[in-house]
Coordinates of C-alpha atoms in Angstrom, one line a residue:
X242 CA 121.5 51.5 175.1
X243 CA 118.5 49.3 175.3
X244 CA 116.4 49.4 172.1
X245 CA 113.1 51.1 172.4
X246 CA 111.2 47.8 172.0
X247 CA 112.9 46.6 175.2
X248 CA 115.4 44.3 173.6
X249 CA 118.7 44.8 175.4
X250 CA 120.7 42.7 172.9
X251 CA 121.8 45.9 171.0
X252 CA 123.7 48.0 173.4
X253 CA 125.9 50.9 172.6
X254 CA 129.6 50.2 173.1
X255 CA 130.9 51.6 176.4
X256 CA 132.4 55.1 175.9
X257 CA 130.4 56.0 172.8
X258 CA 128.7 59.4 172.8
X259 CA 125.0 59.3 171.9
X260 CA 124.1 62.1 169.5
X261 CA 120.6 63.6 170.1
X262 CA 119.2 65.5 167.1
X263 CA 116.6 68.0 168.3
X264 CA 114.3 68.3 165.3
X265 CA 111.6 70.7 166.3
X266 CA 110.4 74.1 165.1
X267 CA 108.2 75.2 162.2
X268 CA 110.9 77.4 160.6
X269 CA 108.6 80.3 159.7
X270 CA 111.5 82.6 158.8
X271 CA 112.1 80.4 155.7
X272 CA 108.4 80.1 154.7
X273 CA 107.1 79.1 152.2
X274 CA 109.9 76.5 151.8
X275 CA 109.8 75.6 155.5
X276 CA 106.3 74.6 156.7
X277 CA 104.8 72.6 159.6
X278 CA 104.7 69.4 157.6
X279 CA 108.3 69.8 156.4
X280 CA 110.4 72.3 158.4
X281 CA 113.7 73.6 157.3
X282 CA 115.8 70.7 158.7
X283 CA 114.3 68.4 156.1
X284 CA 115.3 70.6 153.2
X285 CA 118.4 70.9 151.1
X286 CA 119.7 74.4 151.6
X287 CA 122.7 75.0 149.5
X288 CA 124.1 71.4 149.6
X289 CA 123.4 67.9 148.4
X290 CA 121.8 66.7 151.6
X291 CA 119.1 68.1 154.0
X292 CA 120.2 69.8 157.2
X293 CA 119.2 66.9 159.4
X294 CA 121.2 64.5 157.2
X295 CA 124.3 66.7 157.4
X296 CA 123.8 67.0 161.2
X297 CA 123.6 63.2 161.6
X298 CA 126.6 62.6 159.3
X299 CA 128.9 65.0 161.2
X300 CA 128.2 63.0 164.4
X301 CA 129.4 59.7 163.1
X302 CA 132.7 57.8 163.5
X303 CA 134.5 55.9 166.3
X304 CA 133.4 58.5 168.9
X305 CA 129.7 58.2 168.3
X306 CA 126.8 55.7 168.7
X307 CA 123.8 55.8 166.4
X308 CA 121.7 58.9 166.9
X309 CA 118.5 59.5 168.8
X310 CA 116.0 61.9 167.2
X311 CA 113.4 63.9 169.1
X312 CA 110.7 65.4 166.8
X313 CA 107.0 65.9 166.2
X314 CA 105.0 62.7 165.7
X315 CA 104.2 63.9 162.2
X316 CA 107.9 64.0 161.2
X317 CA 109.0 60.5 162.5
X318 CA 108.7 58.8 159.1
X319 CA 110.4 61.7 157.3
X320 CA 113.2 61.7 159.8
X321 CA 113.7 57.9 159.6
X322 CA 113.7 58.0 155.8
X323 CA 116.1 60.9 155.5
X324 CA 118.6 59.4 158.0
X325 CA 118.4 56.0 156.3
X326 CA 119.1 57.6 153.0
X327 CA 122.2 59.3 154.5
X328 CA 123.3 55.9 155.9
X329 CA 122.8 56.9 159.5
X330 CA 119.7 55.1 160.7
X331 CA 118.5 56.3 164.1
X332 CA 118.7 54.1 167.2
X333 CA 115.4 55.6 168.3
X334 CA 112.9 58.4 167.4
X335 CA 111.3 60.1 170.4
X336 CA 108.1 61.9 169.3
X337 CA 106.4 64.7 171.1
X338 CA 102.6 64.9 171.3
X339 CA 103.0 68.7 170.9
X340 CA 106.1 70.9 171.2
X341 CA 107.1 72.1 174.7
X342 CA 110.3 73.9 173.9
X343 CA 113.9 72.7 174.3
X344 CA 114.0 72.1 178.1
X345 CA 111.4 69.3 177.9
X346 CA 112.9 67.8 174.8
X347 CA 116.4 67.8 176.4
X348 CA 115.1 66.2 179.6
X349 CA 113.2 63.5 177.8
X350 CA 116.3 62.7 175.7
X351 CA 118.5 62.5 178.9
X352 CA 115.9 60.3 180.7
X353 CA 115.8 58.0 177.7
X354 CA 119.6 57.7 177.8
X355 CA 119.8 57.4 181.6
X356 CA 117.2 54.6 181.6
X357 CA 119.8 52.2 180.1
X358 CA 123.0 53.9 181.3
X359 CA 123.1 56.9 183.6
X360 CA 126.8 57.4 182.8
X361 CA 126.2 57.5 179.0
X362 CA 127.5 60.7 177.4
X363 CA 125.1 62.5 175.2
X364 CA 125.6 65.4 172.8
X365 CA 122.6 67.5 171.9
X366 CA 122.5 69.3 168.6
X367 CA 119.8 71.2 166.7
X368 CA 119.1 69.4 163.5
X369 CA 118.8 72.6 161.4
X370 CA 122.3 74.2 161.6
X371 CA 125.3 74.2 159.3
X372 CA 128.9 73.3 160.4
X373 CA 131.7 73.9 158.0
X374 CA 134.5 72.3 160.0
X375 CA 133.5 68.9 161.2
X376 CA 137.0 68.0 162.5
X377 CA 137.0 71.1 164.7
X378 CA 133.6 70.0 166.0
X379 CA 135.0 66.6 166.9
X380 CA 138.0 68.2 168.6
X381 CA 135.7 70.5 170.7
X382 CA 133.6 67.5 171.8
X383 CA 136.7 65.6 172.7
X384 CA 138.0 68.6 174.7
X385 CA 134.8 68.6 176.8
X386 CA 134.6 64.9 177.4
X387 CA 136.5 64.8 180.7
X388 CA 134.4 67.6 182.2
X389 CA 131.2 65.9 181.0
X390 CA 132.2 62.6 182.5
X391 CA 132.9 64.4 185.8
X392 CA 129.3 65.5 185.9
X393 CA 129.6 69.0 184.3
X394 CA 127.2 70.2 181.6
X395 CA 129.4 71.4 178.7
X396 CA 128.3 73.9 176.1
X397 CA 130.1 74.4 172.9
X398 CA 130.9 78.1 172.7
X399 CA 130.9 79.2 169.1
X400 CA 133.5 81.6 167.9
X401 CA 131.7 84.8 166.8
X402 CA 132.3 85.9 163.2
X403 CA 130.7 89.3 163.7
X404 CA 128.7 91.4 166.2
X405 CA 125.4 89.5 165.8
X406 CA 122.5 90.8 167.9
X407 CA 120.3 87.8 167.2
X408 CA 122.3 85.3 169.2
X409 CA 122.9 84.8 172.9
X410 CA 126.4 85.0 174.3
X411 CA 128.3 83.0 176.9
X412 CA 131.0 84.6 179.1
X413 CA 133.6 82.2 180.3
X414 CA 136.1 82.5 183.2
X415 CA 139.0 80.5 184.5
X416 CA 141.5 78.3 182.7
X417 CA 141.5 74.9 180.9
X418 CA 139.7 73.5 177.9
X419 CA 136.4 73.5 179.7
X420 CA 136.1 76.8 181.4
X421 CA 133.4 77.8 183.9
X422 CA 130.4 79.7 182.6
X423 CA 130.3 83.1 184.3
X424 CA 127.1 84.4 182.7
X425 CA 124.8 84.2 179.8
X426 CA 123.8 87.4 177.9
X427 CA 120.7 87.2 175.6
X428 CA 120.7 89.1 172.3
X429 CA 122.7 92.3 173.2
X430 CA 122.5 95.6 171.4
X431 CA 125.0 96.2 168.5
X432 CA 127.5 98.2 170.6
X433 CA 127.6 95.5 173.3
X434 CA 127.9 92.8 170.6
X435 CA 130.9 94.6 169.1
X436 CA 132.6 94.6 172.5
X437 CA 131.8 90.9 173.0
X438 CA 133.4 89.9 169.6
X439 CA 136.6 91.6 170.6
X440 CA 136.7 89.8 174.0
X441 CA 138.0 86.2 173.9
X442 CA 136.0 85.3 177.0
X443 CA 132.7 85.6 175.0
X444 CA 131.3 83.1 172.5
X445 CA 127.9 82.5 170.8
X446 CA 125.5 80.1 172.4
X447 CA 124.4 77.8 169.7
X448 CA 122.5 75.4 171.9
X449 CA 125.0 72.5 171.7
X450 CA 125.4 70.5 174.9
X451 CA 127.6 67.6 176.1
X452 CA 126.7 65.8 179.3
X453 CA 126.4 62.6 181.2
X454 CA 122.7 61.6 181.0
X455 CA 122.3 61.0 184.8
X456 CA 124.1 64.2 185.7
X457 CA 121.9 66.3 183.4
X458 CA 118.8 64.6 184.7
X459 CA 119.7 65.3 188.3
X460 CA 120.2 69.0 187.6
X461 CA 116.8 69.1 185.7
X462 CA 115.1 67.5 188.7
X463 CA 116.7 70.0 191.0
X464 CA 116.3 73.2 189.0
X465 CA 113.3 72.5 186.8
X466 CA 111.2 70.0 188.7
X467 CA 108.0 70.6 186.7
X468 CA 109.7 70.1 183.4
X469 CA 111.5 67.0 184.7
X470 CA 108.4 65.4 186.1
X471 CA 106.4 65.9 182.9
X472 CA 109.2 64.8 180.6
X473 CA 110.0 61.7 182.7
X474 CA 106.3 60.8 183.0
X475 CA 105.9 61.2 179.3
X476 CA 108.7 58.8 178.7
X477 CA 107.3 56.3 181.3
X478 CA 103.9 56.4 179.5
X479 CA 105.4 56.2 176.0
X480 CA 103.9 53.9 173.4
X481 CA 106.8 52.0 171.7
X482 CA 106.5 50.8 168.1
X483 CA 109.7 49.6 166.5
X484 CA 112.2 52.5 166.7
X485 CA 109.5 55.1 167.6
X486 CA 109.1 56.1 171.3
X487 CA 105.8 58.1 171.3
X488 CA 106.0 60.2 174.5
X489 CA 102.8 60.0 176.5
X490 CA 100.3 62.8 177.2
X491 CA 102.0 63.7 180.6
X492 CA 104.7 65.3 178.5
X493 CA 102.2 68.1 177.7
X494 CA 102.3 69.2 181.4
X495 CA 105.8 70.5 181.0
X496 CA 106.1 74.3 181.0
X497 CA 107.2 75.6 177.6
X498 CA 110.6 76.9 178.4
X499 CA 114.0 76.9 176.8
X500 CA 116.7 74.7 178.4
X501 CA 119.0 77.7 178.9
X502 CA 116.4 79.5 181.0
X503 CA 115.2 76.4 182.9
X504 CA 118.6 74.8 183.7
X505 CA 121.7 76.3 182.1
X506 CA 121.4 79.8 183.5
X507 CA 120.8 78.5 187.0
X508 CA 123.2 75.6 187.3
X509 CA 126.7 75.8 188.8
X510 CA 127.8 72.9 186.6
X511 CA 127.9 74.8 183.3
X512 CA 131.2 74.7 181.5
X513 CA 132.1 76.0 178.0
X514 CA 134.5 74.7 175.4
X515 CA 135.5 77.0 172.6
X516 CA 134.4 75.7 169.2
X517 CA 135.6 77.5 166.0
X518 CA 133.6 75.2 163.7
X519 CA 132.2 77.5 161.0
X520 CA 128.6 77.4 162.4
X521 CA 125.6 79.0 160.9
X522 CA 121.9 78.6 161.8
X523 CA 120.5 79.6 158.4
X524 CA 117.8 81.5 160.2
X525 CA 116.5 83.6 157.3
X526 CA 116.7 84.0 153.5
X527 CA 119.4 86.6 153.8
X528 CA 121.5 84.2 155.8
X529 CA 121.0 81.5 153.1
X530 CA 122.1 84.0 150.4
X531 CA 125.2 84.9 152.4
X532 CA 126.2 81.2 152.8
X533 CA 125.5 80.1 149.2
X534 CA 127.5 80.1 146.0
X535 CA 126.7 83.2 143.9
X536 CA 126.8 84.2 140.2
X537 CA 129.1 87.0 139.0
X538 CA 126.3 89.4 139.7
X539 CA 125.9 88.2 143.3
X540 CA 122.6 86.2 142.7
X541 CA 121.8 82.9 144.3
X542 CA 119.7 80.8 141.9
X543 CA 118.2 77.4 142.5
X544 CA 115.9 75.7 140.0
X545 CA 114.7 77.1 136.7
X546 CA 115.6 80.7 137.2
X547 CA 116.6 83.1 134.4
X548 CA 118.4 86.3 135.5
X549 CA 119.1 89.3 133.4
X550 CA 120.4 92.6 134.8
X551 CA 119.8 91.5 138.3
X552 CA 122.1 91.6 141.3
X553 CA 122.2 90.4 144.9
X554 CA 119.0 88.4 144.6
X555 CA 118.0 85.0 145.9
X556 CA 115.6 83.0 143.7
X557 CA 114.5 79.4 144.0
X558 CA 111.7 77.5 142.5
X559 CA 110.3 74.0 142.7
X560 CA 108.9 74.1 139.2
X561 CA 107.6 77.2 137.5
X562 CA 110.2 79.3 135.7
X563 CA 111.2 82.5 137.5
X564 CA 112.7 85.4 135.5
X565 CA 114.5 88.1 137.3
X566 CA 114.9 91.3 135.2
X567 CA 116.3 94.6 136.3
X568 CA 116.0 94.0 140.1
X569 CA 118.3 93.8 143.0
X570 CA 118.4 92.5 146.6
X571 CA 115.1 90.6 146.3
X572 CA 114.1 87.2 147.6
X573 CA 111.8 85.2 145.3
X574 CA 110.7 81.8 146.4
X575 CA 108.2 79.5 144.6
X576 CA 107.3 76.4 146.6
X577 CA 104.4 74.1 146.4
X578 CA 102.0 76.6 144.8
X579 CA 103.0 79.6 146.9
X580 CA 105.1 82.6 145.7
X581 CA 106.9 84.8 148.2
X582 CA 108.5 88.1 147.0
X583 CA 110.3 90.2 149.7
X584 CA 113.4 92.3 150.2
X585 CA 116.5 90.5 151.2
X586 CA 117.1 93.1 154.0
X587 CA 113.7 92.3 155.6
X588 CA 114.5 89.1 157.5
X589 CA 111.3 89.4 159.6
X590 CA 109.0 89.6 156.5
X591 CA 108.4 85.9 156.0
X592 CA 107.2 85.6 159.6
X593 CA 104.9 88.5 159.2
X594 CA 103.7 86.9 155.9
X595 CA 102.9 83.7 157.8
X596 CA 100.8 85.6 160.3
X597 CA 99.0 87.4 157.5
X598 CA 98.3 84.1 155.8
X599 CA 97.0 82.7 159.1
X600 CA 94.7 85.7 159.6
X601 CA 93.4 85.3 156.1
X602 CA 92.2 81.8 157.0
X603 CA 94.7 80.0 154.7
X604 CA 96.1 77.5 157.2
X605 CA 96.5 75.1 154.2
X606 CA 99.4 77.3 153.0
X607 CA 101.2 76.8 156.3

């Protein structure tokens, strides 16, 4: 890969897979911890490292080249600093002038890779997920390599752990490690989700893709020409400063659409590899409680928290002491001068709180 400053002396070794860390989103479901200036991928959630650091580290080794990050311009310095701290400095940081959803981000990343090597393999991952079994992730990527090299767009189909209604599902057909995608089903009802979990042909769609850069770009140009034109024009007009590739204003002309809708649901090249990797998207406070180590009473406590006669609560604070007394199933979060108190079984409450704060004219809290 040619460095973003145009120097071709540092090329990725032939056969290396280029990780692309998609680091967008505001993470409103984890407000007030996650905010526009520092969304959830830059926070430590139940571990020693931030989510973006863990994502980068799990895509290291002989199989992988240094990562490419695509994020908001305001997060470039934060992304660079966190990855450097983890010992995985990025090869390049593509910055968006404004978010245009995952289709435009994926196409811009593919165009960046194809500019130096159309045959380069790229693996796209969201930077804000958890993966418990990194070895299984590597095996799944290896299982999809041949199909990706042949021009297919490979999704990692995540083994469902329960009948979730908040995720999309992929139905596979045929034989082999990379099976043909028969259909996508978006967020089914509970009864349908139970049926999917019992059927080995169905897996969760976690938005993880493996493809040859030029092949993905060709499909984007064919199926989503407006997205492709804007993303490629944004890359062509990019301002380059060191490792930062600041996409130009043409990028903003891309329709705001998800890559699944724009390309994956319409292409005949989609394949799926089963990936039983212990995946979680940490999409809300209850999910974080479920994933975290608990006290004997079932509380998850982070920071200066004193708990007496409480159970099933999640409490974290960045400074002031929090005391839980005689309560159960609450979420109490103190972060940068804001206190959120909600029920653990109300995952939509933080998003509603964000909207209420916005209507109150307190954008400074977001």
